[in-house]
Amino acid sequence: PPPRHELDLLESATVRLTSLELSTQTLHRSTVLSSVLSLRSLGFCVVPGLFDAEDVDYLARCATSDLSSAVSEIKSRLSYDITDPPAPSASSSSSGAAPPPPGR
């Protein structure tokens, strides 16, 4: 199972819809505000039941395919594997900046 802190983070980012919101497909102002607060503070928001699961699966496959294409294109054009970047050197680790791709 996932570590407890990850489950707690997921729970804190979850905004549950009421049965009225689900049946009318209309979000209450408080739901929207809770979602915005989660996005601003955590960078993501989970709203169970907001989208059809099959639609989400389809969109996830599309996004994964797009990312795979981008990784391949970067590797082909720049000879740089963004999935396996070089370890930061001692001088760059203090600044927190990632090293530039080769040829930059």
CSV table of N, CA and C in Angstrom, one decimal:
chain,number,residue,atom,x,y,z
A,1,PRO,N,0.8,-1.2,0.0
A,1,PRO,CA,0.0,0.0,0.0
A,1,PRO,C,0.9,1.3,0.0
A,2,PRO,N,0.3,2.4,-0.5
A,2,PRO,CA,1.1,3.6,-0.5
A,2,PRO,C,1.4,4.1,0.9
A,3,PRO,N,2.5,4.8,1.1
A,3,PRO,CA,2.8,5.3,2.4
A,3,PRO,C,1.7,6.2,3.0
A,4,ARG,N,1.5,6.2,4.3
A,4,ARG,CA,0.4,7.0,4.9
A,4,ARG,C,0.4,8.5,4.5
A,5,HIS,N,1.6,9.1,4.4
A,5,HIS,CA,1.6,10.5,4.1
A,5,HIS,C,1.1,10.8,2.7
A,6,GLU,N,1.2,9.8,1.8
A,6,GLU,CA,0.7,10.0,0.4
A,6,GLU,C,-0.8,9.9,0.5
A,7,LEU,N,-1.3,9.0,1.3
A,7,LEU,CA,-2.8,8.8,1.4
A,7,LEU,C,-3.4,10.1,2.0
A,8,ASP,N,-2.7,10.6,3.0
A,8,ASP,CA,-3.2,11.8,3.7
A,8,ASP,C,-3.2,13.0,2.7
A,9,LEU,N,-2.2,13.1,1.9
A,9,LEU,CA,-2.1,14.2,0.9
A,9,LEU,C,-3.2,14.0,-0.1
A,10,LEU,N,-3.4,12.8,-0.6
A,10,LEU,CA,-4.5,12.6,-1.5
A,10,LEU,C,-5.9,12.9,-0.9
A,11,GLU,N,-6.1,12.6,0.3
A,11,GLU,CA,-7.3,12.9,1.0
A,11,GLU,C,-7.5,14.4,1.1
A,12,SER,N,-6.4,15.1,1.4
A,12,SER,CA,-6.5,16.6,1.6
A,12,SER,C,-6.8,17.3,0.3
A,13,ALA,N,-6.5,16.6,-0.8
A,13,ALA,CA,-6.7,17.2,-2.2
A,13,ALA,C,-8.0,16.8,-2.8
A,14,THR,N,-8.8,16.0,-2.1
A,14,THR,CA,-10.0,15.4,-2.6
A,14,THR,C,-11.2,16.3,-2.2
A,15,VAL,N,-12.0,16.7,-3.2
A,15,VAL,CA,-13.2,17.5,-3.0
A,15,VAL,C,-14.3,16.6,-3.4
A,16,ARG,N,-15.2,16.3,-2.5
A,16,ARG,CA,-16.3,15.3,-2.8
A,16,ARG,C,-17.5,16.1,-3.2
A,17,LEU,N,-18.2,15.6,-4.2
A,17,LEU,CA,-19.4,16.2,-4.8
A,17,LEU,C,-20.6,15.7,-4.0
A,18,THR,N,-21.6,16.5,-3.8
A,18,THR,CA,-22.8,16.1,-3.2
A,18,THR,C,-23.7,15.4,-4.3
A,19,SER,N,-24.7,14.6,-3.8
A,19,SER,CA,-25.5,13.9,-4.7
A,19,SER,C,-26.3,14.9,-5.6
A,20,LEU,N,-26.6,16.1,-5.1
A,20,LEU,CA,-27.3,17.1,-6.0
A,20,LEU,C,-26.3,17.5,-7.1
A,21,GLU,N,-25.1,17.8,-6.7
A,21,GLU,CA,-24.1,18.2,-7.8
A,21,GLU,C,-23.9,17.1,-8.8
A,22,LEU,N,-23.9,15.9,-8.4
A,22,LEU,CA,-23.7,14.8,-9.3
A,22,LEU,C,-24.9,14.6,-10.2
A,23,SER,N,-26.1,14.7,-9.7
A,23,SER,CA,-27.3,14.5,-10.5
A,23,SER,C,-27.6,15.7,-11.4
A,24,THR,N,-27.3,16.9,-11.0
A,24,THR,CA,-27.5,18.1,-11.8
A,24,THR,C,-26.3,18.5,-12.7
A,25,GLN,N,-25.2,17.9,-12.4
A,25,GLN,CA,-23.9,18.2,-13.1
A,25,GLN,C,-23.6,19.7,-13.0
A,26,THR,N,-23.9,20.2,-11.8
A,26,THR,CA,-23.7,21.6,-11.5
A,26,THR,C,-22.9,21.7,-10.2
A,27,LEU,N,-21.8,22.4,-10.2
A,27,LEU,CA,-21.0,22.5,-9.0
A,27,LEU,C,-21.4,23.7,-8.2
A,28,HIS,N,-21.5,23.5,-6.9
A,28,HIS,CA,-21.8,24.6,-5.9
A,28,HIS,C,-20.6,25.5,-5.8
A,29,ARG,N,-20.8,26.7,-5.5
A,29,ARG,CA,-19.7,27.7,-5.3
A,29,ARG,C,-18.7,27.2,-4.3
A,30,SER,N,-19.1,26.6,-3.2
A,30,SER,CA,-18.1,26.1,-2.2
A,30,SER,C,-17.3,25.0,-2.7
A,31,THR,N,-17.8,24.1,-3.6
A,31,THR,CA,-17.0,23.1,-4.2
A,31,THR,C,-16.0,23.7,-5.1
A,32,VAL,N,-16.3,24.7,-5.9
A,32,VAL,CA,-15.4,25.3,-6.8
A,32,VAL,C,-14.3,26.0,-6.0
A,33,LEU,N,-14.7,26.7,-4.9
A,33,LEU,CA,-13.7,27.3,-4.0
A,33,LEU,C,-12.7,26.3,-3.4
A,34,SER,N,-13.3,25.2,-2.9
A,34,SER,CA,-12.4,24.1,-2.3
A,34,SER,C,-11.5,23.6,-3.4
A,35,SER,N,-11.9,23.4,-4.6
A,35,SER,CA,-11.1,22.9,-5.7
A,35,SER,C,-9.9,23.9,-6.0
A,36,VAL,N,-10.3,25.1,-6.0
A,36,VAL,CA,-9.3,26.2,-6.3
A,36,VAL,C,-8.2,26.2,-5.2
A,37,LEU,N,-8.7,26.2,-4.0
A,37,LEU,CA,-7.8,26.2,-2.8
A,37,LEU,C,-6.8,25.0,-2.9
A,38,SER,N,-7.3,23.8,-3.2
A,38,SER,CA,-6.5,22.6,-3.4
A,38,SER,C,-5.5,22.8,-4.5
A,39,LEU,N,-5.9,23.3,-5.6
A,39,LEU,CA,-5.0,23.6,-6.7
A,39,LEU,C,-3.9,24.6,-6.4
A,40,ARG,N,-4.3,25.6,-5.7
A,40,ARG,CA,-3.3,26.6,-5.3
A,40,ARG,C,-2.3,26.2,-4.2
A,41,SER,N,-2.8,25.4,-3.3
A,41,SER,CA,-2.0,25.0,-2.1
A,41,SER,C,-1.2,23.7,-2.4
A,42,LEU,N,-1.8,22.8,-3.1
A,42,LEU,CA,-1.2,21.5,-3.4
A,42,LEU,C,-0.7,21.2,-4.8
A,43,GLY,N,-1.3,22.0,-5.7
A,43,GLY,CA,-0.9,21.8,-7.1
A,43,GLY,C,-1.8,20.8,-7.9
A,44,PHE,N,-2.7,20.2,-7.2
A,44,PHE,CA,-3.6,19.3,-7.8
A,44,PHE,C,-4.9,19.2,-7.0
A,45,CYS,N,-5.9,18.6,-7.6
A,45,CYS,CA,-7.2,18.5,-7.0
A,45,CYS,C,-7.8,17.2,-7.5
A,46,VAL,N,-8.5,16.4,-6.6
A,46,VAL,CA,-9.2,15.2,-7.0
A,46,VAL,C,-10.7,15.4,-6.7
A,47,VAL,N,-11.5,15.2,-7.8
A,47,VAL,CA,-12.9,15.3,-7.6
A,47,VAL,C,-13.6,14.0,-8.1
A,48,PRO,N,-13.8,13.1,-7.2
A,48,PRO,CA,-14.3,11.8,-7.6
A,48,PRO,C,-15.7,12.0,-8.2
A,49,GLY,N,-16.0,11.3,-9.3
A,49,GLY,CA,-17.3,11.3,-10.0
A,49,GLY,C,-17.5,12.5,-10.9
A,50,LEU,N,-16.5,13.4,-11.1
A,50,LEU,CA,-16.7,14.5,-11.9
A,50,LEU,C,-16.7,14.1,-13.4
A,51,PHE,N,-15.8,13.2,-13.8
A,51,PHE,CA,-15.7,12.8,-15.2
A,51,PHE,C,-16.0,11.3,-15.3
A,52,ASP,N,-16.5,10.8,-16.4
A,52,ASP,CA,-16.7,9.4,-16.7
A,52,ASP,C,-15.4,8.7,-16.7
A,53,ALA,N,-15.3,7.6,-16.0
A,53,ALA,CA,-14.0,6.8,-15.9
A,53,ALA,C,-13.5,6.4,-17.3
A,54,GLU,N,-14.3,6.0,-18.2
A,54,GLU,CA,-13.8,5.7,-19.5
A,54,GLU,C,-13.2,6.9,-20.2
A,55,ASP,N,-13.8,8.0,-20.1
A,55,ASP,CA,-13.2,9.2,-20.7
A,55,ASP,C,-11.9,9.6,-20.1
A,56,VAL,N,-11.8,9.4,-18.8
A,56,VAL,CA,-10.5,9.7,-18.1
A,56,VAL,C,-9.4,8.7,-18.5
A,57,ASP,N,-9.8,7.4,-18.6
A,57,ASP,CA,-8.8,6.4,-19.1
A,57,ASP,C,-8.3,6.8,-20.5
A,58,TYR,N,-9.3,7.2,-21.4
A,58,TYR,CA,-8.9,7.5,-22.8
A,58,TYR,C,-7.9,8.7,-22.8
A,59,LEU,N,-8.3,9.8,-22.0
A,59,LEU,CA,-7.4,11.0,-21.9
A,59,LEU,C,-6.1,10.6,-21.3
A,60,ALA,N,-6.0,9.7,-20.3
A,60,ALA,CA,-4.8,9.3,-19.8
A,60,ALA,C,-3.9,8.6,-20.8
A,61,ARG,N,-4.5,7.7,-21.6
A,61,ARG,CA,-3.7,7.1,-22.6
A,61,ARG,C,-3.2,8.1,-23.7
A,62,CYS,N,-4.0,9.1,-24.0
A,62,CYS,CA,-3.6,10.1,-25.0
A,62,CYS,C,-2.4,10.9,-24.4
A,63,ALA,N,-2.5,11.3,-23.1
A,63,ALA,CA,-1.4,12.1,-22.5
A,63,ALA,C,-0.2,11.2,-22.4
A,64,THR,N,-0.3,9.9,-22.1
A,64,THR,CA,0.9,9.1,-22.0
A,64,THR,C,1.5,8.9,-23.3
A,65,SER,N,0.7,8.8,-24.4
A,65,SER,CA,1.2,8.7,-25.7
A,65,SER,C,2.0,10.0,-26.1
A,66,ASP,N,1.4,11.1,-25.8
A,66,ASP,CA,2.0,12.4,-26.1
A,66,ASP,C,3.3,12.5,-25.4
A,67,LEU,N,3.4,12.1,-24.2
A,67,LEU,CA,4.6,12.2,-23.4
A,67,LEU,C,5.7,11.3,-24.0
A,68,SER,N,5.3,10.1,-24.3
A,68,SER,CA,6.2,9.2,-25.0
A,68,SER,C,6.8,9.7,-26.3
A,69,SER,N,5.9,10.3,-27.1
A,69,SER,CA,6.3,10.9,-28.3
A,69,SER,C,7.3,12.1,-28.1
A,70,ALA,N,7.1,12.9,-27.1
A,70,ALA,CA,8.0,14.0,-26.7
A,70,ALA,C,9.3,13.5,-26.3
A,71,VAL,N,9.3,12.4,-25.4
A,71,VAL,CA,10.6,11.9,-24.9
A,71,VAL,C,11.4,11.3,-26.1
A,72,SER,N,10.7,10.6,-27.0
A,72,SER,CA,11.4,10.1,-28.2
A,72,SER,C,12.0,11.2,-29.1
A,73,GLU,N,11.2,12.2,-29.3
A,73,GLU,CA,11.6,13.3,-30.2
A,73,GLU,C,12.8,14.1,-29.5
A,74,ILE,N,12.8,14.3,-28.3
A,74,ILE,CA,13.9,15.0,-27.6
A,74,ILE,C,15.2,14.1,-27.7
A,75,LYS,N,15.0,12.8,-27.5
A,75,LYS,CA,16.1,11.9,-27.5
A,75,LYS,C,16.7,11.8,-28.9
A,76,SER,N,15.8,11.8,-29.9
A,76,SER,CA,16.2,11.8,-31.3
A,76,SER,C,16.9,13.1,-31.8
A,77,ARG,N,16.3,14.2,-31.5
A,77,ARG,CA,16.8,15.5,-32.0
A,77,ARG,C,18.0,16.0,-31.2
A,78,LEU,N,18.0,15.8,-29.8
A,78,LEU,CA,19.0,16.4,-29.0
A,78,LEU,C,19.9,15.3,-28.4
A,79,SER,N,19.7,14.1,-28.7
A,79,SER,CA,20.5,13.0,-28.0
A,79,SER,C,20.5,13.2,-26.5
A,80,TYR,N,19.3,13.5,-26.0
A,80,TYR,CA,19.2,13.7,-24.5
A,80,TYR,C,18.0,12.9,-24.0
A,81,ASP,N,18.2,12.1,-23.0
A,81,ASP,CA,17.2,11.3,-22.4
A,81,ASP,C,16.7,12.0,-21.2
A,82,ILE,N,15.5,12.6,-21.3
A,82,ILE,CA,14.9,13.3,-20.1
A,82,ILE,C,14.4,12.4,-19.0
A,83,THR,N,14.3,11.1,-19.3
A,83,THR,CA,13.9,10.1,-18.3
A,83,THR,C,15.1,9.7,-17.5
A,84,ASP,N,16.3,10.0,-17.9
A,84,ASP,CA,17.5,9.6,-17.2
A,84,ASP,C,18.6,10.7,-17.2
A,85,PRO,N,18.2,11.9,-16.6
A,85,PRO,CA,19.2,13.0,-16.7
A,85,PRO,C,20.5,12.7,-15.9
A,86,PRO,N,21.5,13.4,-16.2
A,86,PRO,CA,22.8,13.2,-15.5
A,86,PRO,C,22.6,13.7,-14.1
A,87,ALA,N,23.4,13.1,-13.2
A,87,ALA,CA,23.4,13.5,-11.8
A,87,ALA,C,24.0,14.9,-11.7
A,88,PRO,N,23.4,15.8,-10.9
A,88,PRO,CA,24.0,17.2,-10.8
A,88,PRO,C,25.4,17.1,-10.2
A,89,SER,N,26.2,18.0,-10.8
A,89,SER,CA,27.6,18.1,-10.2
A,89,SER,C,27.6,18.8,-8.9
A,90,ALA,N,28.7,18.8,-8.2
A,90,ALA,CA,28.7,19.5,-6.9
A,90,ALA,C,28.5,21.0,-7.0
A,91,SER,N,28.9,21.6,-8.1
A,91,SER,CA,28.7,23.0,-8.3
A,91,SER,C,27.3,23.4,-8.6
A,92,SER,N,26.6,22.5,-9.4
A,92,SER,CA,25.2,22.8,-9.7
A,92,SER,C,24.2,22.4,-8.7
A,93,SER,N,24.6,21.5,-7.8
A,93,SER,CA,23.7,21.0,-6.7
A,93,SER,C,23.4,22.1,-5.7
A,94,SER,N,24.3,23.0,-5.5
A,94,SER,CA,24.1,24.1,-4.6
A,94,SER,C,23.1,25.1,-5.1
A,95,SER,N,23.1,25.3,-6.4
A,95,SER,CA,22.1,26.3,-7.0
A,95,SER,C,20.8,25.7,-7.2
A,96,GLY,N,20.7,24.4,-7.2
A,96,GLY,CA,19.4,23.7,-7.4
A,96,GLY,C,19.0,23.7,-8.9
A,97,ALA,N,19.8,24.2,-9.7
A,97,ALA,CA,19.5,24.2,-11.2
A,97,ALA,C,19.9,22.8,-11.8
A,98,ALA,N,19.1,22.4,-12.7
A,98,ALA,CA,19.4,21.2,-13.5
A,98,ALA,C,20.4,21.5,-14.6
A,99,PRO,N,21.3,20.6,-14.9
A,99,PRO,CA,22.2,20.8,-15.9
A,99,PRO,C,21.5,21.0,-17.3
A,100,PRO,N,22.0,21.8,-18.2
A,100,PRO,CA,21.4,21.9,-19.5
A,100,PRO,C,21.6,20.7,-20.3
A,101,PRO,N,20.7,20.4,-21.3
A,101,PRO,CA,20.9,19.3,-22.2
A,101,PRO,C,22.2,19.5,-23.0
A,102,PRO,N,22.8,18.4,-23.5
A,102,PRO,CA,24.1,18.5,-24.3
A,102,PRO,C,23.9,19.5,-25.5
A,103,GLY,N,24.9,20.2,-25.8
A,103,GLY,CA,24.8,21.1,-26.9
A,103,GLY,C,24.2,22.4,-26.7
A,104,ARG,N,23.9,22.7,-25.4
A,104,ARG,CA,23.2,24.0,-25.1
A,104,ARG,C,24.2,24.9,-24.3
